[in-house]
Coordinates of C-alpha atoms and ligand atoms in Angstrom, one line a residue:
Chain A
M1 CA -68.2 2.5 70.5
R2 CA -67.7 4.7 73.5
I3 CA -64.2 4.8 74.8
V4 CA -64.2 4.8 78.6
E5 CA -61.5 6.9 80.1
K6 CA -59.3 4.8 82.4
L7 CA -58.3 6.1 85.8
R8 CA -54.8 7.4 85.6
V9 CA -52.8 5.9 88.5
L10 CA -49.2 6.7 89.5
H11 CA -47.2 4.5 91.8
V12 CA -44.4 6.0 93.8
D13 CA -42.2 4.2 96.3
V14 CA -40.4 6.3 98.8
G15 CA -38.6 3.6 100.8
G16 CA -40.0 0.3 101.7
C17 CA -39.2 -3.4 101.3
E18 CA -40.9 -3.6 97.8
G19 CA -43.5 -6.0 99.3
C20 CA -46.3 -3.4 98.7
S21 CA -45.0 -2.6 95.2
V22 CA -45.2 -6.3 94.4
S23 CA -48.7 -6.5 95.7
I24 CA -49.7 -3.6 93.4
M25 CA -48.1 -5.4 90.4
R26 CA -50.0 -8.6 91.4
A27 CA -53.3 -6.6 91.5
Y28 CA -52.7 -5.0 88.2
P29 CA -53.8 -7.7 85.7
R30 CA -57.3 -7.5 87.1
L31 CA -57.4 -3.8 87.1
M32 CA -56.0 -3.1 83.7
E33 CA -59.4 -2.7 82.1
R34 CA -60.2 0.1 84.4
I35 CA -57.0 1.8 85.3
D36 CA -53.9 2.8 83.6
L37 CA -51.0 2.2 86.0
D38 CA -47.8 4.1 85.7
I39 CA -45.3 2.2 87.8
S40 CA -41.5 2.2 87.6
Y41 CA -41.4 -1.5 86.8
L42 CA -43.2 -0.9 83.6
R43 CA -41.5 2.1 82.1
N44 CA -38.1 3.6 81.4
G45 CA -37.4 7.0 82.9
D46 CA -39.8 9.5 84.4
P47 CA -43.6 9.2 85.0
K48 CA -45.6 9.4 81.8
H49 CA -48.1 12.2 82.6
D50 CA -48.3 15.5 84.4
R51 CA -51.6 14.8 86.1
Y52 CA -53.0 11.7 87.7
D53 CA -56.3 10.8 89.2
V54 CA -54.8 8.7 92.0
A55 CA -51.2 8.2 93.4
L56 CA -50.4 5.1 95.3
I57 CA -47.5 5.7 97.7
T58 CA -45.6 2.9 99.3
G59 CA -42.9 3.1 101.9
G60 CA -42.3 5.6 104.7
V61 CA -40.4 8.9 104.6
C62 CA -36.9 9.3 106.1
M63 CA -37.4 12.7 107.7
N64 CA -33.8 13.6 107.1
E65 CA -33.9 13.1 103.4
P66 CA -35.3 16.4 102.0
R67 CA -35.4 15.0 98.5
I68 CA -38.1 12.5 99.5
A69 CA -40.3 15.1 101.2
E70 CA -39.9 17.2 98.1
E71 CA -40.9 14.3 95.8
L72 CA -44.0 13.7 97.9
R73 CA -45.0 17.3 97.7
E74 CA -44.7 17.2 93.9
V75 CA -46.8 14.0 93.7
R76 CA -49.4 15.7 95.9
E77 CA -49.5 18.6 93.3
K78 CA -49.9 16.1 90.4
A79 CA -52.5 13.7 91.8
G80 CA -56.1 14.3 92.7
V81 CA -56.2 11.6 95.4
I82 CA -53.3 10.2 97.5
V83 CA -53.5 6.7 98.8
A84 CA -50.9 5.6 101.4
F85 CA -50.7 1.9 100.5
G86 CA -49.3 -0.4 103.2
S87 CA -48.4 0.0 106.8
C88 CA -45.1 1.9 106.3
S89 CA -46.7 4.5 104.2
A90 CA -49.9 4.7 106.2
L91 CA -48.7 4.4 109.7
G92 CA -44.9 4.1 109.8
G93 CA -45.1 0.3 110.2
I94 CA -41.9 -1.6 110.8
L95 CA -39.9 1.4 109.6
R96 CA -40.6 2.9 113.0
F97 CA -37.9 0.6 114.4
C98 CA -35.2 2.3 112.3
R99 CA -32.6 3.8 114.5
G100 CA -29.7 4.4 112.1
G101 CA -26.1 3.4 112.4
Q102 CA -26.3 0.5 109.9
T103 CA -24.8 0.1 106.5
P104 CA -25.6 0.9 103.8
R105 CA -27.6 3.8 105.2
P106 CA -26.5 4.8 108.7
D107 CA -28.4 8.0 108.2
H108 CA -31.8 6.3 108.2
R109 CA -32.8 7.1 111.8
N110 CA -36.3 8.5 111.7
F111 CA -39.1 7.3 109.4
Q112 CA -42.6 8.6 109.4
P113 CA -45.8 7.8 107.6
I114 CA -46.3 10.0 104.5
N115 CA -49.1 12.0 106.2
S116 CA -46.3 13.6 108.3
V117 CA -45.4 15.4 105.0
I118 CA -48.4 15.7 102.8
Y119 CA -52.2 15.5 103.1
V120 CA -53.4 11.9 102.5
D121 CA -56.9 10.9 101.3
Y122 CA -56.9 7.2 102.1
S123 CA -54.6 5.0 104.2
I124 CA -54.6 1.3 103.8
P125 CA -52.7 -0.7 106.4
G126 CA -51.3 -4.2 105.9
C127 CA -47.9 -5.5 105.7
P128 CA -48.3 -5.8 102.8
P129 CA -52.0 -5.4 101.9
T130 CA -53.1 -8.1 99.5
P131 CA -53.7 -7.5 95.8
Q132 CA -57.4 -8.2 96.4
M133 CA -57.4 -5.3 98.8
L134 CA -56.3 -2.9 96.1
Q135 CA -58.8 -4.4 93.7
S136 CA -61.6 -3.9 96.2
F137 CA -60.4 -0.4 96.9
F138 CA -60.6 0.6 93.2
R139 CA -63.9 -1.1 92.8
Y140 CA -65.5 1.0 95.6
F141 CA -63.6 4.1 94.7
M142 CA -64.7 4.0 91.1
E143 CA -68.3 3.2 92.1
G144 CA -68.2 6.2 94.4
K145 CA -69.1 4.1 97.4
E146 CA -67.4 6.3 99.9
T147 CA -69.1 4.8 103.0
R148 CA -67.4 1.5 102.4
L149 CA -64.1 3.3 102.2
R150 CA -64.6 5.5 105.3
L151 CA -62.4 3.4 107.5
F152 CA -59.5 4.1 105.1
R153 CA -60.4 7.7 104.9
V154 CA -60.3 8.2 108.7
T155 CA -57.1 6.1 109.0
A156 CA -55.5 8.7 106.8
G157 CA -55.9 11.1 109.7
V158 CA -53.8 9.2 112.2
K159 CA -50.1 8.6 112.3
K160 CA -49.6 5.5 114.4
L161 CA -51.7 2.4 115.1
S162 CA -50.4 -0.7 116.7
G163 CA -51.0 -3.5 119.1
F164 CA -50.0 -1.0 121.8
D165 CA -52.7 1.4 120.9
L166 CA -55.2 -1.5 120.8
I167 CA -54.3 -2.5 124.3
D168 CA -54.4 1.1 125.6
D169 CA -57.5 2.3 123.8
V170 CA -59.7 -0.8 123.9
V171 CA -58.5 -3.4 126.4
L172 CA -57.3 -1.2 129.3
T173 CA -60.3 1.0 128.9
G174 CA -62.6 -2.0 129.4
L175 CA -64.2 -1.7 125.9
C176 CA -62.9 -5.0 124.6
V177 CA -65.7 -7.5 124.0
G178 CA -63.5 -10.5 123.4
C179 CA -64.4 -11.2 119.9
G180 CA -61.0 -12.4 118.7
A181 CA -60.8 -10.2 115.6
C182 CA -57.4 -8.8 116.7
E183 CA -55.8 -12.3 117.2
L184 CA -57.2 -13.5 113.9
S185 CA -55.8 -10.4 112.1
C186 CA -52.3 -10.2 113.4
P187 CA -49.7 -11.3 110.8
T188 CA -47.0 -11.9 113.4
C189 CA -49.1 -13.7 116.1
A190 CA -48.3 -10.9 118.5
I191 CA -51.7 -11.1 120.1
K192 CA -53.2 -14.0 122.1
L193 CA -56.5 -14.0 123.8
V194 CA -56.1 -15.0 127.4
D195 CA -59.3 -15.3 129.4
K196 CA -61.1 -13.7 126.5
R197 CA -58.9 -10.6 126.5
P198 CA -56.0 -9.9 124.2
T199 CA -52.5 -9.9 125.5
L200 CA -49.7 -8.4 123.5
I201 CA -46.3 -9.9 123.0
P202 CA -44.5 -6.6 122.5
E203 CA -41.4 -7.6 120.7
R204 CA -43.5 -9.3 118.0
C205 CA -45.6 -6.3 117.1
I206 CA -44.5 -4.7 113.9
R207 CA -46.8 -1.7 114.2
C208 CA -48.8 -2.6 111.1
G209 CA -52.1 -1.4 112.5
T210 CA -54.1 -4.3 111.2
C211 CA -55.5 -5.3 114.5
Y212 CA -56.6 -1.8 115.2
V213 CA -58.7 -1.3 112.1
R214 CA -60.1 -4.8 112.4
C215 CA -61.2 -4.4 116.0
P216 CA -64.9 -3.5 116.2
R217 CA -64.3 -1.1 119.0
A218 CA -61.1 0.4 117.9
S219 CA -62.4 1.0 114.4
Q220 CA -65.4 2.8 116.0
I221 CA -62.9 5.0 117.9
L222 CA -61.3 5.8 114.5
L223 CA -64.6 6.4 112.8
G224 CA -65.8 8.6 115.6
G225 CA -62.8 10.7 115.2
V226 CA -61.8 10.1 118.9
K227 CA -58.4 8.6 118.2
K228 CA -55.7 11.0 119.2
Chain B
M1 CA -85.7 0.9 96.4
T2 CA -84.7 2.3 99.8
L3 CA -86.6 0.9 102.7
P4 CA -87.3 2.8 105.8
G5 CA -84.4 2.3 108.2
E6 CA -82.2 0.8 105.6
N7 CA -79.3 2.8 106.8
L8 CA -79.7 1.6 110.3
L9 CA -80.4 -2.0 109.3
G10 CA -77.8 -2.2 106.5
Q11 CA -78.5 -3.3 103.0
I12 CA -81.7 -5.2 102.7
R13 CA -82.7 -7.5 99.8
G14 CA -85.3 -9.8 101.3
V15 CA -87.0 -10.2 104.7
Y16 CA -88.5 -13.5 105.6
L17 CA -90.1 -15.3 108.5
S18 CA -88.7 -18.7 108.4
R19 CA -88.7 -22.1 110.1
A20 CA -86.8 -25.3 109.8
T21 CA -88.9 -28.2 108.3
D22 CA -86.7 -30.9 109.8
G23 CA -88.2 -32.3 113.0
D24 CA -84.7 -33.3 114.1
I25 CA -83.7 -29.7 114.2
L26 CA -86.9 -28.4 115.8
R27 CA -86.5 -30.9 118.6
R28 CA -83.2 -29.3 119.6
K29 CA -83.2 -26.2 121.8
V30 CA -83.3 -24.0 118.8
A31 CA -83.1 -20.3 119.4
S32 CA -86.2 -19.4 117.5
G33 CA -87.3 -21.1 114.4
G34 CA -84.2 -23.2 113.8
A35 CA -83.8 -21.6 110.4
V36 CA -80.2 -20.8 110.9
T37 CA -79.3 -24.5 111.5
A38 CA -81.6 -25.6 108.6
M39 CA -80.1 -23.1 106.2
L40 CA -76.6 -24.2 107.1
L41 CA -77.5 -27.8 106.9
Y42 CA -78.7 -27.2 103.3
A43 CA -75.4 -25.5 102.5
L44 CA -73.4 -28.4 104.0
E45 CA -75.5 -31.3 102.5
K46 CA -75.7 -29.7 99.0
N47 CA -72.0 -29.1 99.1
L48 CA -72.1 -25.3 98.9
V49 CA -69.7 -25.3 101.8
D50 CA -67.4 -27.9 103.3
G51 CA -67.6 -26.7 106.9
V52 CA -69.5 -24.4 109.2
V53 CA -67.9 -22.4 112.0
A54 CA -70.5 -22.0 114.7
A55 CA -70.9 -22.1 118.5
K56 CA -71.7 -25.2 120.4
R57 CA -73.2 -24.8 123.8
T58 CA -71.1 -26.4 126.5
R59 CA -73.1 -26.0 129.7
G60 CA -75.4 -23.4 131.2
L61 CA -75.0 -20.3 129.2
A62 CA -71.6 -20.8 127.7
G63 CA -70.5 -22.1 124.3
E64 CA -67.3 -22.8 122.4
P65 CA -66.3 -22.4 118.8
V66 CA -66.5 -25.5 116.6
V67 CA -66.1 -26.4 112.9
A68 CA -69.0 -28.6 112.0
R69 CA -68.6 -30.9 108.9
T70 CA -71.4 -33.3 109.3
R71 CA -75.1 -33.2 109.9
E72 CA -74.7 -34.4 113.4
E73 CA -72.0 -32.0 114.3
L74 CA -74.1 -29.1 112.9
L75 CA -77.2 -30.2 114.8
E76 CA -75.2 -30.0 118.0
T77 CA -74.6 -26.3 117.4
A78 CA -78.4 -25.4 117.3
G79 CA -79.5 -22.8 119.9
N80 CA -77.8 -19.8 121.4
S81 CA -74.7 -19.5 123.4
W82 CA -74.8 -16.5 125.6
N83 CA -71.2 -15.7 125.7
I84 CA -69.1 -14.3 122.9
V85 CA -67.3 -17.1 121.2
P86 CA -64.0 -15.9 119.9
F87 CA -63.2 -17.3 116.5
E88 CA -59.5 -16.9 116.9
E89 CA -56.3 -18.6 115.8
M90 CA -57.4 -22.1 116.8
I91 CA -60.3 -22.0 114.4
K92 CA -58.2 -20.6 111.6
A93 CA -55.7 -23.3 112.2
R94 CA -58.4 -26.0 111.9
I95 CA -59.8 -24.6 108.8
E96 CA -56.3 -24.5 107.2
E97 CA -55.2 -27.9 108.5
E98 CA -58.4 -29.6 107.3
G99 CA -58.0 -27.9 104.0
L100 CA -61.5 -26.4 104.1
K101 CA -62.0 -24.2 101.1
R102 CA -65.5 -22.8 101.6
V103 CA -66.9 -22.3 105.0
A104 CA -70.0 -20.6 106.4
V105 CA -69.6 -18.7 109.7
V106 CA -72.3 -18.0 112.2
C107 CA -71.4 -15.1 114.4
L108 CA -72.5 -11.9 116.2
P109 CA -72.6 -8.5 114.4
C110 CA -69.1 -7.5 115.7
Q111 CA -67.6 -10.6 114.3
A112 CA -69.6 -10.3 111.1
Q113 CA -67.8 -7.0 110.7
L114 CA -64.5 -8.8 110.8
F115 CA -65.4 -11.6 108.4
G116 CA -67.2 -9.1 106.1
Q117 CA -64.1 -6.9 106.1
M118 CA -61.8 -9.8 105.6
R119 CA -63.7 -10.8 102.5
E120 CA -64.0 -7.3 101.0
F121 CA -60.8 -5.8 102.2
P122 CA -58.3 -8.6 102.8
L123 CA -55.4 -6.7 104.5
L124 CA -53.2 -9.8 104.9
E125 CA -52.2 -12.7 102.8
A126 CA -53.0 -14.9 105.7
D127 CA -56.6 -13.7 105.9
L128 CA -59.2 -16.4 105.6
S129 CA -61.0 -14.1 103.2
C130 CA -61.2 -16.4 100.2
R131 CA -62.4 -19.3 102.4
V132 CA -65.4 -17.5 103.9
R133 CA -68.3 -18.2 101.7
Y134 CA -71.2 -17.2 103.8
V135 CA -71.4 -14.9 106.8
V136 CA -74.5 -15.4 108.9
S137 CA -75.0 -12.9 111.7
L138 CA -77.4 -13.2 114.6
F139 CA -79.0 -10.0 115.9
C140 CA -77.4 -8.9 119.1
R141 CA -78.1 -6.5 122.0
G142 CA -75.0 -7.5 124.0
I143 CA -73.2 -10.2 125.8
F144 CA -73.0 -10.7 129.5
V145 CA -69.9 -10.4 131.6
F146 CA -70.3 -14.0 132.6
G147 CA -69.1 -14.2 136.1
A148 CA -71.0 -11.1 137.1
F149 CA -74.3 -12.2 135.6
I150 CA -74.1 -15.7 137.1
N151 CA -73.3 -14.2 140.5
H152 CA -76.4 -12.1 140.2
L153 CA -78.6 -15.1 139.4
Q154 CA -77.1 -17.0 142.3
I155 CA -77.5 -14.2 144.8
R156 CA -80.9 -13.0 143.8
Y157 CA -82.6 -16.2 142.6
G158 CA -80.4 -19.0 144.0
I159 CA -79.7 -20.4 140.5
R160 CA -76.3 -21.8 139.8
G161 CA -74.8 -21.4 136.3
E162 CA -74.5 -25.1 135.7
E163 CA -78.2 -25.7 136.6
I164 CA -79.4 -23.5 133.7
T165 CA -80.8 -25.7 130.9
N166 CA -81.9 -23.0 128.5
V167 CA -82.1 -19.3 128.0
R168 CA -84.5 -17.6 125.7
L169 CA -85.0 -14.0 124.6
G170 CA -88.3 -12.2 124.7
E171 CA -88.8 -8.6 123.6
G172 CA -88.5 -7.1 127.1
H173 CA -87.2 -10.0 129.1
L174 CA -85.0 -13.0 129.4
I175 CA -86.4 -16.4 130.1
I176 CA -84.1 -18.6 132.1
Q177 CA -84.9 -22.3 132.4
R178 CA -83.8 -24.6 135.2
G179 CA -85.2 -28.0 134.5
R180 CA -88.9 -27.4 134.3
E181 CA -88.9 -24.1 136.1
E182 CA -88.9 -20.9 134.2
L183 CA -87.6 -17.6 135.5
V184 CA -88.6 -14.4 133.6
I185 CA -86.3 -11.5 134.2
P186 CA -86.8 -8.0 132.7
L187 CA -84.0 -7.0 130.4
R188 CA -83.6 -3.8 132.4
E189 CA -82.5 -5.9 135.3
V190 CA -79.8 -7.7 133.3
F191 CA -78.4 -4.7 131.3
P192 CA -75.9 -3.7 134.0
Y193 CA -74.2 -7.1 133.5
L194 CA -73.5 -6.5 129.8
Q195 CA -70.0 -6.0 128.6
T196 CA -69.0 -2.3 128.6
G197 CA -67.9 -2.6 125.0
C198 CA -71.3 -3.9 124.0
L199 CA -72.9 -0.7 125.4
I200 CA -71.2 1.3 122.6
C201 CA -71.9 -1.2 119.9
S202 CA -74.3 0.3 117.4
D203 CA -75.0 -2.6 115.1
Y204 CA -78.1 -4.6 116.0
T205 CA -78.6 -6.9 113.0
G206 CA -75.0 -7.4 111.6
V207 CA -74.8 -5.1 108.6
W208 CA -71.7 -6.9 107.2
S209 CA -73.4 -10.3 106.9
D210 CA -74.9 -12.1 103.9
V211 CA -77.9 -13.2 106.0
S212 CA -78.9 -11.8 109.4
A213 CA -81.1 -13.8 111.8
G214 CA -83.2 -12.8 114.8
S215 CA -86.6 -13.1 116.2
V216 CA -89.6 -10.8 116.9
E217 CA -92.0 -11.3 119.7
R218 CA -95.2 -11.3 117.7
E219 CA -94.0 -14.3 115.6
P220 CA -92.9 -16.8 118.2
G221 CA -91.3 -20.0 116.8
W222 CA -90.1 -18.2 113.7
T223 CA -86.7 -16.9 112.8
L224 CA -86.6 -13.5 111.0
L225 CA -84.1 -13.6 108.2
I226 CA -82.7 -10.5 106.4
T227 CA -80.8 -11.2 103.2
R228 CA -78.4 -8.5 102.2
N229 CA -77.1 -9.5 98.8
R230 CA -77.4 -12.0 96.0
R231 CA -75.3 -14.6 97.8
G232 CA -77.5 -14.5 100.9
E233 CA -80.7 -14.5 98.9
K234 CA -79.6 -17.6 97.0
L235 CA -78.7 -19.4 100.2
V236 CA -82.2 -18.7 101.7
R237 CA -84.1 -19.4 98.5
G238 CA -82.1 -22.5 97.8
A239 CA -82.8 -23.9 101.3
E240 CA -86.5 -23.3 100.7
R241 CA -86.5 -24.9 97.3
E242 CA -84.8 -28.0 98.6
G243 CA -87.3 -28.3 101.4
Y244 CA -85.0 -27.3 104.3
L245 CA -86.9 -24.1 105.1
E246 CA -90.4 -22.9 105.3
L247 CA -90.5 -19.3 104.3
R248 CA -93.1 -16.5 104.3
D249 CA -92.8 -12.8 103.7
G250 CA -91.5 -10.8 106.7
F251 CA -91.6 -7.2 105.7
H252 CA -94.5 -6.5 108.0
V253 CA -92.4 -7.1 111.1
L254 CA -89.4 -5.1 109.9
E255 CA -90.6 -2.2 112.0
D256 CA -90.0 -4.3 115.1
V257 CA -86.4 -4.9 114.1
L258 CA -86.0 -1.2 113.3
R259 CA -87.2 -0.4 116.8
G260 CA -84.5 -2.7 118.3
A261 CA -81.9 -1.2 116.0
K262 CA -82.9 2.3 117.0
N263 CA -82.8 1.5 120.7
K264 CA -79.3 0.0 120.3
L265 CA -78.0 3.0 118.4
E266 CA -79.4 5.4 120.9
R267 CA -77.8 3.4 123.8
A268 CA -74.5 3.4 121.9
R269 CA -74.7 7.2 121.3
E270 CA -75.5 7.9 124.9
N271 CA -72.7 5.7 126.2
M272 CA -70.1 6.9 123.7
K273 CA -70.5 10.3 125.1
R274 CA -69.3 9.0 128.4
L275 CA -67.0 6.2 127.5
L276 CA -65.0 7.4 124.5
Ligands
LIG1 C1 -75.9 -13.4 122.5 C2 -77.0 -13.4 121.6 C3 -77.9 -12.3 121.6 C4 -79.0 -12.2 120.8 N1 -79.8 -11.1 120.8 C5 -80.9 -11.0 120.0 C6 -81.7 -9.9 120.0 O1 -81.5 -9.0 120.8 N2 -82.8 -9.8 119.2 C7 -83.0 -10.9 118.3 O2 -84.0 -10.8 117.6 N3 -82.2 -11.9 118.2 C8 -81.1 -12.0 119.1 N4 -80.3 -13.1 119.0 C9 -80.6 -14.1 117.9 C10 -81.7 -15.1 118.2 O3 -81.7 -15.4 119.6 C11 -81.5 -16.4 117.4 O4 -80.2 -16.8 117.5 C12 -81.8 -16.2 116.0 O5 -83.2 -15.8 115.9 C13 -81.6 -17.5 115.2 O6 -82.5 -18.4 115.6 P1 -82.6 -19.9 115.0 O7 -83.6 -20.7 115.8 O8 -82.8 -19.8 113.5 O9 -81.1 -20.4 115.3 P2 -80.6 -21.9 115.5 O10 -81.1 -22.8 114.4 O11 -80.9 -22.3 116.9 O12 -79.1 -21.7 115.3 C14 -78.3 -20.7 116.0 C15 -77.0 -20.7 115.4 O13 -76.2 -19.6 116.0 C16 -75.0 -20.1 116.5 N5 -74.7 -19.3 117.7 C17 -75.4 -19.3 118.8 N6 -74.8 -18.5 119.7 C18 -73.7 -18.0 119.2 C19 -72.7 -17.1 119.6 N7 -72.7 -16.6 120.8 N8 -71.7 -16.8 118.7 C20 -71.7 -17.3 117.5 N9 -72.7 -18.1 117.0 C21 -73.6 -18.5 117.9 C22 -75.2 -21.5 116.7 O14 -74.0 -22.2 116.6 C23 -76.2 -21.9 115.6 O15 -75.5 -22.2 114.4 C24 -79.2 -13.2 119.9 C25 -78.4 -14.3 119.8 C26 -77.3 -14.4 120.7 C27 -76.4 -15.6 120.6
LIG2 S1 -50.3 -6.5 117.2 FE1 -50.1 -7.5 115.2 S2 -51.7 -6.7 113.9 FE2 -51.5 -5.3 115.7 S3 -50.0 -3.7 115.0 FE3 -48.8 -5.3 116.0 S4 -48.2 -6.7 114.4 FE4 -49.8 -5.5 113.5
LIG3 S1 -60.7 -7.2 118.3 FE1 -61.0 -5.6 119.9 S2 -62.9 -6.2 120.9 FE2 -62.2 -7.9 119.8 S3 -60.9 -9.1 121.2 FE3 -59.5 -7.8 120.1 S4 -59.4 -5.9 121.4 FE4 -61.2 -7.0 122.1
LIG4 S1 -73.4 -6.0 121.4 FE1 -72.1 -5.7 119.6 S2 -70.0 -6.0 120.5 FE2 -71.4 -6.9 121.9 S3 -71.5 -9.0 121.3 FE3 -73.2 -8.0 120.3 S4 -72.4 -7.4 118.3 FE4 -70.7 -7.9 119.6

């Protein structure tokens, strides 16, 4: 019998709501055969290994917390591939609203996605992304189907995507085709198609980036490397 | 096996020329061979899906999104709508309210990308992903900016939007029908009235679909079907087995599709340079 090496995967949370971590836990039963997940919920103490194939990072970085930046750099050293899992980690997400002055952490004033600190290989938006998303990711990743994952690869190169970017880059530039993908994708109903063009309800947008990666034109802007 | 142009046309499993067998379908203003309607009817009647999200023509060129659950409702969706029919919140709400667990969607390539991605990469718990059983994409070269195109028809030919009874697509032209009159317009003339966003769209056949459907000029009255995976293949084959579809091999016309795809890609490249 041949023993197939499982992919060694480390999970690190640097400061989120735990929604993404729970999503990873929910995905795990179906991944167990192929990956060995090292997650704080399932162990006592420090990570088990010195090297990992993949690290899944959830949560955004408080820029005034050097310990977190340091931890991220260490994970980058240890892992072959870094995946920013969830909107906070990938794009800043709702953490972008932090302005400090609140208990218990009045110092939390400025959160950034992890690619502000380390190089990221794949960014997966979603608030939180579903367990099935992670399962699909690993399936394509392990099969080496890089073209299917290209959207997540290029998303790792940007720091912010939101309904505002969608309006600016696609609607105001006249590139919108009125397909409705953005409205159907928004988890907070921040987008409504009016006269076949999306309108944004600004205070509802949690900067999760889902609409942007789902829009056929915006995703093309991303894939073309034109997104600033 | 890699076929020529597979990258451009997406994954290909089978290529068929196909036609509905049901006279009821063919009597409607089907877009080409009525195969899309026939295949979906098979899925609905054999209980592979419990609803079909499609577009129903309202008047003239326009259509609106519907969820068809019966034969009659589905037959009413046969034929093309020449606007983009956004499948937005309202459709999602209906699918959820009516508790539909397995739906087929007919859409354009840009929308197939959404449904395909939703299924493969569900980013949200609220995604319809697990409910979308089949994604059927029509080939597409672009959608008109409605008002502008209708204005053009009225000014140049004196045809009003509501008088249009049917619109068909030929290889180099569009055929507009008003009652018994037919007006043939070269596509070159209508291209300026396409949506700007469509000019940078590079997907002709809908690479994210399970089955893509279009037509080729040298086989009038037939729908060209491209199946992309096992699921799509089973749908088409099943519809044939149960007598809903007439099928014959279509590989010999794939080069025509490839030509369409190449043209669209070239147009997109050219326009991206200017627009992005
Ligand atoms: C805007 C548009 C552009 C097209 N461009 C091309 C092209 O360039 N080259 C080519 O080969 N084929 C093109 N097609 C596809 C082609 O015209 C036929 O739709 C296809 O061959 C299927 O024919 P059928 O007789 O089997 O479909 P039918 O049995 O008549 O069924 C058509 C199905 O498509 C659905 N539908 C129609 N319009 C829309 C819409 N706007 N959005 C979503 N669903 C819709 C209907 O609800 C119905 O279910 C285009 C179609 C459309 C709508
Ligand atoms: S508009 Fe909606 S989907 Fe888009 S970033 Fe904002 S919350 Fe997310
Ligand atoms: S997803 Fe993009 S192209 Fe589609 S309606 Fe929204 S902004 Fe327009
Ligand atoms: S050309 Fe592309 S963007 Fe425009 S309607 Fe067709 S598939 Fe959608």
